[in-house]
Amino acid sequence: MSNEKTIRAYKAFDKEMKCRDFQYEVGKEYEMDGEISVCNRGFHACENPLDVLNHYFINGDGSIARFCEVEQSGKIDIEDGGHKQASSKIRIKAELKFADFVKLAVEYVKEKCGKGGNSQAASGYSAQLAASGDSAQLAASGHYAKLAASGYSAKLAAS
């Protein structure tokens, strides 16, 4: 991609690396002309890996989605609340194993928690976390990790 602004994001696909009948391939870049609008037109992805799970996880046939790290650029439209964005350009950087996807989600949440004044984290064997409230997000990894969340749009990930 050129010197234009890029956003590191995450995208899920069905087992054939398709999304909305568009075929993608790791290592390729795609571009479209015209108006870009979230939920209407553009290449969609999420900056927060956990937000991807709102759109894909288990496919209609029971298979688990394929997850990739992507770069978005060009014209970019970001949804109110910032849960997803559409762009006129997207590069499929790498496919992620689910465990790696969860690790990136944990890192993302830890980074965001460190920026505010109200952060809590747990790590190590038998770490336990709980959260409640709209859009609560938790991620954990390690032996015997336990998570609990409640509220609209609550998300959990563990490996």
Coordinates of C-alpha atoms in Angstrom, one line a residue:
M1 CA 0.0 0.0 0.0
S2 CA 1.1 3.6 -0.6
N3 CA 1.9 6.3 2.0
E4 CA -1.8 6.9 2.7
K5 CA -3.2 6.1 6.1
T6 CA -3.7 2.4 6.8
I7 CA -5.7 0.8 9.6
R8 CA -4.6 -2.6 11.0
A9 CA -7.8 -4.6 11.3
Y10 CA -9.2 -8.1 11.4
K11 CA -11.7 -9.9 9.1
A12 CA -13.4 -13.2 9.0
F13 CA -14.4 -15.4 6.1
D14 CA -16.2 -18.6 5.4
K15 CA -14.2 -21.8 4.9
E16 CA -13.5 -20.9 1.2
M17 CA -12.1 -17.4 2.1
K18 CA -15.3 -15.8 0.8
C19 CA -17.2 -12.9 2.4
R20 CA -20.6 -11.9 0.9
D21 CA -19.8 -14.0 -2.2
F22 CA -16.5 -12.1 -2.9
Q23 CA -13.4 -14.4 -3.1
Y24 CA -10.3 -13.3 -1.1
E25 CA -6.8 -14.6 -1.1
V26 CA -4.0 -14.1 1.5
G27 CA -1.3 -11.8 0.2
K28 CA -3.6 -10.0 -2.3
E29 CA -4.9 -6.4 -2.3
Y30 CA -8.3 -5.4 -3.5
E31 CA -9.8 -2.0 -4.4
M32 CA -13.2 -0.6 -5.4
D33 CA -14.3 2.7 -6.7
G34 CA -17.3 4.7 -5.7
E35 CA -19.1 5.6 -2.4
I36 CA -17.9 3.7 0.7
S37 CA -20.4 3.3 3.5
V38 CA -20.4 0.9 6.5
C39 CA -23.0 -1.9 6.0
N40 CA -23.7 -0.8 2.4
R41 CA -20.5 -0.8 0.3
G42 CA -16.8 -1.4 0.9
F43 CA -14.4 -3.9 2.3
H44 CA -15.5 -4.4 6.0
A45 CA -13.2 -5.3 8.9
C46 CA -12.9 -4.5 12.6
E47 CA -10.0 -2.9 14.5
N48 CA -10.9 -4.9 17.6
P49 CA -10.6 -8.6 17.0
L50 CA -13.5 -9.4 19.3
D51 CA -15.8 -7.2 17.2
V52 CA -15.3 -9.7 14.3
L53 CA -17.1 -12.3 16.3
N54 CA -20.3 -10.2 15.9
H55 CA -20.3 -11.0 12.2
Y56 CA -18.6 -14.4 11.8
F57 CA -17.7 -17.3 14.0
I58 CA -19.6 -20.4 13.1
N59 CA -20.7 -20.6 9.5
G60 CA -24.1 -21.9 8.4
D61 CA -22.7 -25.4 7.8
G62 CA -21.2 -25.6 11.3
S63 CA -17.6 -24.9 10.3
I64 CA -15.6 -22.2 12.1
A65 CA -14.8 -19.0 10.3
R66 CA -11.3 -18.3 9.0
F67 CA -9.7 -15.2 10.5
C68 CA -7.2 -12.8 8.9
E69 CA -5.2 -9.7 9.8
V70 CA -5.8 -7.1 7.1
E71 CA -4.8 -3.5 6.3
Q72 CA -7.5 -1.1 5.2
S73 CA -6.8 2.2 3.4
G74 CA -8.2 4.6 0.8
K75 CA -11.6 5.9 1.5
I76 CA -12.7 4.8 5.0
D77 CA -16.1 5.0 6.7
I78 CA -16.2 4.1 10.4
E79 CA -19.4 3.0 12.1
D80 CA -20.7 5.0 15.0
G81 CA -19.2 3.4 18.1
G82 CA -16.2 2.3 16.0
H83 CA -17.1 -1.4 16.0
K84 CA -16.5 -1.9 12.2
Q85 CA -15.3 0.1 9.3
A86 CA -15.6 -0.1 5.5
S87 CA -12.7 0.9 3.1
S88 CA -12.1 1.2 -0.6
K89 CA -8.9 -0.8 -0.3
I90 CA -8.0 -3.9 1.7
R91 CA -4.9 -6.1 1.8
I92 CA -5.2 -9.6 3.3
K93 CA -1.9 -9.8 5.2
A94 CA -2.1 -13.2 7.0
E95 CA -4.4 -15.9 8.0
L96 CA -4.5 -16.5 11.7
K97 CA -5.0 -19.7 13.6
F98 CA -7.9 -19.3 16.1
A99 CA -5.4 -19.4 19.1
D100 CA -3.4 -16.6 17.5
F101 CA -6.6 -14.6 16.9
V102 CA -7.5 -15.0 20.6
K103 CA -4.0 -13.9 21.6
L104 CA -4.4 -10.7 19.4
A105 CA -7.8 -10.1 21.0
V106 CA -6.2 -10.4 24.5
E107 CA -3.4 -8.0 23.5
Y108 CA -5.9 -5.5 22.0
V109 CA -8.0 -5.5 25.2
K110 CA -5.0 -5.2 27.5
E111 CA -3.7 -2.2 25.4
K112 CA -7.1 -0.5 25.6
C113 CA -7.5 -1.2 29.3
G114 CA -4.0 0.4 30.0
K115 CA -5.1 3.7 28.4
G116 CA -8.0 4.4 30.8
G117 CA -8.0 5.0 34.5
N118 CA -10.3 2.0 35.3
S119 CA -8.3 -1.1 34.3
Q120 CA -8.1 -4.5 35.8
A121 CA -6.3 -7.5 34.5
A122 CA -5.6 -11.1 35.6
S123 CA -3.0 -13.5 34.4
G124 CA -1.3 -16.7 35.4
Y125 CA -2.7 -20.1 36.2
S126 CA -6.3 -20.2 37.2
A127 CA -6.8 -16.5 36.3
Q128 CA -10.5 -15.4 36.6
L129 CA -12.2 -12.3 35.2
A130 CA -15.8 -11.1 35.2
A131 CA -17.4 -8.1 33.6
S132 CA -20.9 -6.7 33.1
G133 CA -22.4 -3.9 31.1
D134 CA -23.2 -3.0 27.5
S135 CA -20.3 -4.0 25.2
A136 CA -18.3 -5.6 28.0
Q137 CA -15.2 -7.3 26.5
L138 CA -12.9 -9.9 28.0
A139 CA -10.2 -12.1 26.7
A140 CA -7.9 -14.6 28.5
S141 CA -5.3 -17.3 27.8
G142 CA -3.5 -19.8 30.0
H143 CA -4.3 -22.9 32.0
Y144 CA -7.7 -22.9 33.6
A145 CA -8.6 -19.4 32.5
K146 CA -12.2 -18.5 33.4
L147 CA -14.3 -15.7 32.0
A148 CA -17.8 -14.4 32.6
A149 CA -19.6 -11.4 31.1
S150 CA -23.1 -10.1 30.9
G151 CA -24.8 -7.3 29.0
Y152 CA -25.7 -6.4 25.5
S153 CA -22.9 -7.1 23.0
A154 CA -20.7 -8.8 25.7
K155 CA -17.8 -10.7 24.2
L156 CA -15.5 -13.4 25.5
A157 CA -12.5 -15.2 24.0
A158 CA -10.2 -17.7 25.6
S159 CA -7.4 -20.0 24.5

